[in-house]
């Protein structure tokens, strides 16, 4: 069985889609959801999805490495970042080299990097007068949003778009593609 841990910091709509996609998968299982924000809605989603959810703080994530120890105890093979806002510790990147996947709500390399998350991304895309935006699914390396791009999908940016209306269109792309891209990569790597 290939085991996945999903990290999220916010609403968790992508985490939910990923759990649902692999619910009855023969080879892949979402083992746990990990969250760095005790107020995040993803915690409620995990409860209703009946998936274990571990909340952690900066100490546990960076200095104590207790999150990394938990991943090892749970025999996690892949880490999925689904709206997770902290930089991954170097030790974890090395330990899970090539096995950490992130989704970014823009067409990288543009509109990526530190501080480019959530509505900040969509505000910047609209302010720049872009005609299209989209999603980027990529491997995670030492720097924000710089790893190998695995998949991109585009959507239009409308004249009258607000960050909210553009975010909604992009969420639809995320929910349509993220779990499938993860599955394709995991199965391919596992052959
Ligand atoms: C998504 O837009 C994703 O691209 C970005 O964070 C957002 C997470 O949304 N990394 P949700 O918490 O999965 O609803």
Short mmCIF file of N, CA and C in Angstrom, two decimals, residues 72-187:
data_model
loop_
_atom_site.label_atom_id
_atom_site.label_comp_id
_atom_site.label_asym_id
_atom_site.label_seq_id
_atom_site.Cartn_x
_atom_site.Cartn_y
_atom_site.Cartn_z
N UNK A 72 7.42 9.13 9.50
CA UNK A 72 8.21 7.88 9.40
C UNK A 72 7.49 6.75 10.12
N UNK A 73 6.95 7.06 11.31
CA UNK A 73 6.20 6.04 12.06
C UNK A 73 5.02 5.51 11.24
N UNK A 74 4.38 6.44 10.53
CA UNK A 74 3.20 6.05 9.75
C UNK A 74 3.58 5.51 8.37
N UNK A 75 4.88 5.34 8.14
CA UNK A 75 5.38 4.79 6.87
C UNK A 75 4.84 5.55 5.65
N UNK A 76 4.86 6.88 5.77
CA UNK A 76 4.38 7.72 4.67
C UNK A 76 5.35 7.67 3.49
N UNK A 77 4.80 7.49 2.27
CA UNK A 77 5.65 7.45 1.07
C UNK A 77 5.65 8.79 0.32
N UNK A 78 4.50 9.46 0.33
CA UNK A 78 4.38 10.72 -0.43
C UNK A 78 3.76 11.80 0.44
N UNK A 79 4.22 13.02 0.24
CA UNK A 79 3.66 14.18 0.94
C UNK A 79 2.99 15.07 -0.09
N UNK A 80 1.71 15.41 0.16
CA UNK A 80 0.98 16.31 -0.73
C UNK A 80 0.71 17.61 0.03
N UNK A 81 1.11 18.73 -0.57
CA UNK A 81 0.84 20.04 0.03
C UNK A 81 -0.37 20.62 -0.68
N UNK A 82 -1.47 20.73 0.06
CA UNK A 82 -2.73 21.20 -0.52
C UNK A 82 -3.15 22.46 0.21
N UNK A 83 -2.50 23.57 -0.16
CA UNK A 83 -2.78 24.82 0.55
C UNK A 83 -2.07 24.84 1.88
N UNK A 84 -0.78 24.51 1.85
CA UNK A 84 0.04 24.52 3.06
C UNK A 84 1.00 25.70 2.95
N UNK A 85 1.02 26.56 3.98
CA UNK A 85 1.68 27.86 3.80
C UNK A 85 3.08 27.98 4.36
N UNK A 86 3.57 26.93 5.02
CA UNK A 86 4.94 27.04 5.57
C UNK A 86 5.93 26.37 4.64
N UNK A 87 7.20 26.87 4.70
CA UNK A 87 8.29 26.26 3.93
C UNK A 87 8.60 24.89 4.55
N UNK A 88 8.85 23.91 3.72
CA UNK A 88 9.14 22.56 4.22
C UNK A 88 10.59 22.52 4.71
N UNK A 89 10.84 21.97 5.90
CA UNK A 89 12.21 21.92 6.41
C UNK A 89 13.13 21.14 5.47
N UNK A 90 14.37 21.59 5.39
CA UNK A 90 15.36 20.94 4.52
C UNK A 90 15.43 19.44 4.78
N UNK A 91 15.42 19.07 6.06
CA UNK A 91 15.57 17.64 6.41
C UNK A 91 14.42 16.83 5.80
N UNK A 92 13.22 17.41 5.82
CA UNK A 92 12.06 16.70 5.27
C UNK A 92 12.16 16.62 3.74
N UNK A 93 12.64 17.70 3.12
CA UNK A 93 12.80 17.71 1.65
C UNK A 93 13.80 16.63 1.24
N UNK A 94 14.88 16.51 2.02
CA UNK A 94 15.88 15.49 1.70
C UNK A 94 15.32 14.09 1.92
N UNK A 95 14.65 13.92 3.04
CA UNK A 95 14.10 12.59 3.40
C UNK A 95 13.08 12.13 2.37
N UNK A 96 12.27 13.08 1.86
CA UNK A 96 11.21 12.75 0.91
C UNK A 96 11.52 13.33 -0.47
N UNK A 97 12.81 13.31 -0.82
CA UNK A 97 13.25 13.91 -2.08
C UNK A 97 12.48 13.33 -3.28
N UNK A 98 11.91 14.23 -4.05
CA UNK A 98 11.17 13.77 -5.24
C UNK A 98 9.79 13.21 -4.93
N UNK A 99 9.41 13.30 -3.63
CA UNK A 99 8.12 12.72 -3.23
C UNK A 99 7.21 13.73 -2.52
N UNK A 100 7.48 15.01 -2.77
CA UNK A 100 6.63 16.06 -2.18
C UNK A 100 6.02 16.83 -3.34
N UNK A 101 4.69 16.87 -3.38
CA UNK A 101 3.96 17.51 -4.49
C UNK A 101 3.15 18.69 -3.95
N UNK A 102 3.23 19.82 -4.66
CA UNK A 102 2.50 21.02 -4.25
C UNK A 102 1.63 21.50 -5.39
N UNK A 103 0.56 22.21 -5.03
CA UNK A 103 -0.26 22.86 -6.05
C UNK A 103 -0.24 24.36 -5.82
N UNK A 104 -0.07 25.09 -6.94
CA UNK A 104 -0.01 26.55 -6.83
C UNK A 104 -1.07 27.13 -7.76
N UNK A 105 -1.84 28.14 -7.29
CA UNK A 105 -2.96 28.63 -8.09
C UNK A 105 -2.59 29.70 -9.12
N UNK A 106 -1.51 29.40 -9.88
CA UNK A 106 -1.12 30.32 -10.97
C UNK A 106 -0.22 29.53 -11.92
N UNK A 107 0.13 30.16 -13.04
CA UNK A 107 0.95 29.47 -14.05
C UNK A 107 2.42 29.78 -13.77
N UNK A 108 3.03 28.99 -12.88
CA UNK A 108 4.46 29.17 -12.56
C UNK A 108 5.28 29.05 -13.84
N UNK A 109 6.47 29.71 -13.94
CA UNK A 109 7.16 30.38 -12.82
C UNK A 109 6.60 31.76 -12.45
N UNK A 110 5.66 32.26 -13.24
CA UNK A 110 5.11 33.58 -12.88
C UNK A 110 4.25 33.46 -11.63
N UNK A 111 4.15 34.55 -10.91
CA UNK A 111 3.23 34.65 -9.76
C UNK A 111 3.47 33.55 -8.73
N UNK A 112 4.73 33.28 -8.48
CA UNK A 112 5.08 32.29 -7.45
C UNK A 112 6.06 32.92 -6.47
N UNK A 113 6.48 32.14 -5.53
CA UNK A 113 7.49 32.60 -4.58
C UNK A 113 6.88 33.14 -3.29
N UNK A 114 7.77 33.60 -2.42
CA UNK A 114 7.36 34.00 -1.06
C UNK A 114 6.23 35.02 -1.10
N UNK A 115 5.23 34.81 -0.28
CA UNK A 115 4.13 35.77 -0.16
C UNK A 115 3.07 35.62 -1.23
N UNK A 116 3.37 34.79 -2.26
CA UNK A 116 2.39 34.60 -3.34
C UNK A 116 1.51 33.40 -2.99
N UNK A 117 0.44 33.70 -2.24
CA UNK A 117 -0.50 32.61 -1.93
C UNK A 117 -1.91 33.19 -1.86
N UNK A 118 -2.89 32.31 -2.04
CA UNK A 118 -4.30 32.71 -1.92
C UNK A 118 -4.61 33.93 -2.78
N UNK A 119 -5.34 34.86 -2.19
CA UNK A 119 -5.84 36.00 -2.98
C UNK A 119 -4.73 36.92 -3.49
N UNK A 120 -3.56 36.88 -2.81
CA UNK A 120 -2.43 37.72 -3.27
C UNK A 120 -2.07 37.36 -4.71
N UNK A 121 -2.14 36.06 -5.01
CA UNK A 121 -1.80 35.60 -6.37
C UNK A 121 -2.81 36.17 -7.36
N UNK A 122 -4.09 36.01 -7.05
CA UNK A 122 -5.14 36.42 -8.00
C UNK A 122 -5.17 37.95 -8.14
N UNK A 123 -4.90 38.66 -7.06
CA UNK A 123 -4.83 40.14 -7.14
C UNK A 123 -3.73 40.55 -8.10
N UNK A 124 -2.56 39.89 -7.98
CA UNK A 124 -1.41 40.24 -8.83
C UNK A 124 -1.70 39.92 -10.30
N UNK A 125 -2.34 38.80 -10.55
CA UNK A 125 -2.67 38.38 -11.93
C UNK A 125 -3.64 39.39 -12.56
N UNK A 126 -4.66 39.78 -11.78
CA UNK A 126 -5.65 40.74 -12.28
C UNK A 126 -5.00 42.11 -12.48
N UNK A 127 -4.19 42.52 -11.50
CA UNK A 127 -3.54 43.85 -11.59
C UNK A 127 -2.62 43.93 -12.82
N UNK A 128 -2.05 42.79 -13.19
CA UNK A 128 -1.11 42.77 -14.33
C UNK A 128 -1.86 42.72 -15.66
N UNK A 129 -3.20 42.59 -15.58
CA UNK A 129 -3.99 42.55 -16.81
C UNK A 129 -3.81 41.25 -17.60
N UNK A 130 -3.44 40.17 -16.88
CA UNK A 130 -3.28 38.88 -17.57
C UNK A 130 -4.61 38.42 -18.18
N UNK A 131 -4.52 37.76 -19.32
CA UNK A 131 -5.75 37.26 -19.97
C UNK A 131 -6.03 35.82 -19.55
N UNK A 132 -4.97 35.16 -18.98
CA UNK A 132 -5.21 33.79 -18.50
C UNK A 132 -4.43 33.54 -17.20
N UNK A 133 -4.95 32.59 -16.45
CA UNK A 133 -4.25 32.12 -15.27
C UNK A 133 -4.43 30.60 -15.23
N UNK A 134 -4.26 30.00 -14.05
CA UNK A 134 -4.44 28.54 -14.02
C UNK A 134 -3.78 27.93 -12.80
N UNK A 135 -3.46 26.64 -12.92
CA UNK A 135 -2.84 25.93 -11.79
C UNK A 135 -1.52 25.31 -12.22
N UNK A 136 -0.63 25.14 -11.25
CA UNK A 136 0.64 24.45 -11.48
C UNK A 136 0.83 23.41 -10.39
N UNK A 137 1.05 22.19 -10.79
CA UNK A 137 1.34 21.11 -9.83
C UNK A 137 2.80 20.76 -10.01
N UNK A 138 3.57 20.82 -8.92
CA UNK A 138 5.02 20.68 -9.07
C UNK A 138 5.65 19.95 -7.89
N UNK A 139 6.85 19.43 -8.14
CA UNK A 139 7.61 18.82 -7.05
C UNK A 139 8.18 19.96 -6.21
N UNK A 140 8.37 19.69 -4.93
CA UNK A 140 8.86 20.71 -3.99
C UNK A 140 10.35 20.50 -3.75
N UNK A 141 11.09 21.61 -3.95
CA UNK A 141 12.51 21.53 -3.58
C UNK A 141 12.76 22.64 -2.56
N UNK A 142 14.00 23.05 -2.43
CA UNK A 142 14.36 23.93 -1.30
C UNK A 142 13.67 25.29 -1.33
N UNK A 143 13.27 25.73 -2.50
CA UNK A 143 12.69 27.09 -2.53
C UNK A 143 11.20 27.06 -2.85
N UNK A 144 10.48 28.10 -2.41
CA UNK A 144 9.05 28.20 -2.70
C UNK A 144 8.77 28.06 -4.19
N UNK A 145 7.88 27.13 -4.55
CA UNK A 145 7.31 27.09 -5.90
C UNK A 145 8.35 27.00 -7.02
N UNK A 146 9.48 26.35 -6.76
CA UNK A 146 10.53 26.30 -7.78
C UNK A 146 10.77 24.90 -8.32
N UNK A 147 10.14 23.89 -7.79
CA UNK A 147 10.46 22.52 -8.21
C UNK A 147 9.96 22.19 -9.61
N UNK A 148 10.29 21.00 -10.09
CA UNK A 148 9.91 20.55 -11.44
C UNK A 148 8.38 20.60 -11.59
N UNK A 149 7.95 21.27 -12.67
CA UNK A 149 6.50 21.36 -12.91
C UNK A 149 6.02 20.05 -13.53
N UNK A 150 5.00 19.48 -12.93
CA UNK A 150 4.46 18.18 -13.38
C UNK A 150 3.26 18.38 -14.30
N UNK A 151 2.49 19.44 -14.03
CA UNK A 151 1.22 19.62 -14.77
C UNK A 151 0.77 21.07 -14.64
N UNK A 152 0.20 21.60 -15.71
CA UNK A 152 -0.43 22.92 -15.65
C UNK A 152 -1.74 22.89 -16.43
N UNK A 153 -2.73 23.63 -15.94
CA UNK A 153 -3.99 23.81 -16.68
C UNK A 153 -4.35 25.29 -16.63
N UNK A 154 -4.95 25.78 -17.70
CA UNK A 154 -5.22 27.22 -17.80
C UNK A 154 -6.70 27.51 -17.70
N UNK A 155 -6.98 28.76 -17.30
CA UNK A 155 -8.36 29.26 -17.40
C UNK A 155 -8.27 30.73 -17.82
N UNK A 156 -9.36 31.29 -18.27
CA UNK A 156 -9.30 32.68 -18.69
C UNK A 156 -9.44 33.59 -17.48
N UNK A 157 -8.90 34.80 -17.62
CA UNK A 157 -9.13 35.85 -16.62
C UNK A 157 -10.09 36.83 -17.28
N UNK A 158 -11.26 37.01 -16.70
CA UNK A 158 -12.27 37.87 -17.34
C UNK A 158 -12.05 39.32 -16.93
N UNK A 159 -12.53 40.22 -17.82
CA UNK A 159 -12.39 41.67 -17.58
C UNK A 159 -12.88 42.07 -16.18
N UNK A 160 -14.03 41.47 -15.83
CA UNK A 160 -14.66 41.91 -14.57
C UNK A 160 -14.34 40.97 -13.39
N UNK A 161 -13.31 40.16 -13.56
CA UNK A 161 -12.95 39.23 -12.47
C UNK A 161 -12.50 39.98 -11.20
N UNK A 162 -12.93 39.44 -10.08
CA UNK A 162 -12.37 39.86 -8.78
C UNK A 162 -11.45 38.73 -8.33
N UNK A 163 -10.60 38.95 -7.32
CA UNK A 163 -9.79 37.84 -6.82
C UNK A 163 -10.66 36.63 -6.43
N UNK A 164 -11.86 36.91 -5.94
CA UNK A 164 -12.75 35.83 -5.51
C UNK A 164 -13.28 35.05 -6.71
N UNK A 165 -13.70 35.77 -7.76
CA UNK A 165 -14.28 35.05 -8.91
C UNK A 165 -13.20 34.26 -9.64
N UNK A 166 -11.99 34.81 -9.69
CA UNK A 166 -10.88 34.09 -10.33
C UNK A 166 -10.48 32.88 -9.47
N UNK A 167 -10.48 33.08 -8.16
CA UNK A 167 -10.13 31.97 -7.25
C UNK A 167 -11.11 30.82 -7.42
N UNK A 168 -12.37 31.15 -7.59
CA UNK A 168 -13.41 30.12 -7.76
C UNK A 168 -13.15 29.30 -9.03
N UNK A 169 -12.81 30.03 -10.11
CA UNK A 169 -12.54 29.33 -11.40
C UNK A 169 -11.32 28.43 -11.25
N UNK A 170 -10.32 28.91 -10.51
CA UNK A 170 -9.08 28.14 -10.34
C UNK A 170 -9.31 26.94 -9.42
N UNK A 171 -10.12 27.12 -8.39
CA UNK A 171 -10.46 25.99 -7.51
C UNK A 171 -11.09 24.86 -8.31
N UNK A 172 -11.91 25.23 -9.29
CA UNK A 172 -12.56 24.18 -10.09
C UNK A 172 -11.51 23.36 -10.84
N UNK A 173 -10.49 24.06 -11.38
CA UNK A 173 -9.40 23.33 -12.07
C UNK A 173 -8.66 22.43 -11.10
N UNK A 174 -8.40 22.96 -9.90
CA UNK A 174 -7.66 22.18 -8.89
C UNK A 174 -8.42 20.90 -8.56
N UNK A 175 -9.72 21.06 -8.34
CA UNK A 175 -10.54 19.90 -7.93
C UNK A 175 -10.67 18.91 -9.07
N UNK A 176 -10.54 19.40 -10.29
CA UNK A 176 -10.66 18.53 -11.46
C UNK A 176 -9.38 17.72 -11.68
N UNK A 177 -8.22 18.28 -11.40
CA UNK A 177 -6.96 17.67 -11.83
C UNK A 177 -6.04 17.15 -10.74
N UNK A 178 -6.02 17.79 -9.54
CA UNK A 178 -4.93 17.54 -8.60
C UNK A 178 -4.82 16.04 -8.23
N UNK A 179 -5.92 15.46 -7.80
CA UNK A 179 -5.86 14.05 -7.34
C UNK A 179 -5.40 13.13 -8.46
N UNK A 180 -5.87 13.42 -9.67
CA UNK A 180 -5.52 12.54 -10.81
C UNK A 180 -4.05 12.64 -11.16
N UNK A 181 -3.51 13.86 -11.09
CA UNK A 181 -2.09 14.07 -11.38
C UNK A 181 -1.25 13.35 -10.32
N UNK A 182 -1.69 13.43 -9.07
CA UNK A 182 -0.99 12.72 -7.99
C UNK A 182 -1.01 11.22 -8.27
N UNK A 183 -2.18 10.70 -8.60
CA UNK A 183 -2.31 9.25 -8.84
C UNK A 183 -1.41 8.81 -9.98
N UNK A 184 -1.44 9.56 -11.09
CA UNK A 184 -0.61 9.20 -12.26
C UNK A 184 0.86 9.15 -11.87
N UNK A 185 1.32 10.15 -11.13
CA UNK A 185 2.74 10.21 -10.77
C UNK A 185 3.11 9.07 -9.82
N UNK A 186 2.28 8.86 -8.80
CA UNK A 186 2.58 7.83 -7.79
C UNK A 186 2.62 6.45 -8.43
N UNK A 187 1.62 6.17 -9.27
CA UNK A 187 1.57 4.83 -9.91
C UNK A 187 2.77 4.66 -10.84
#
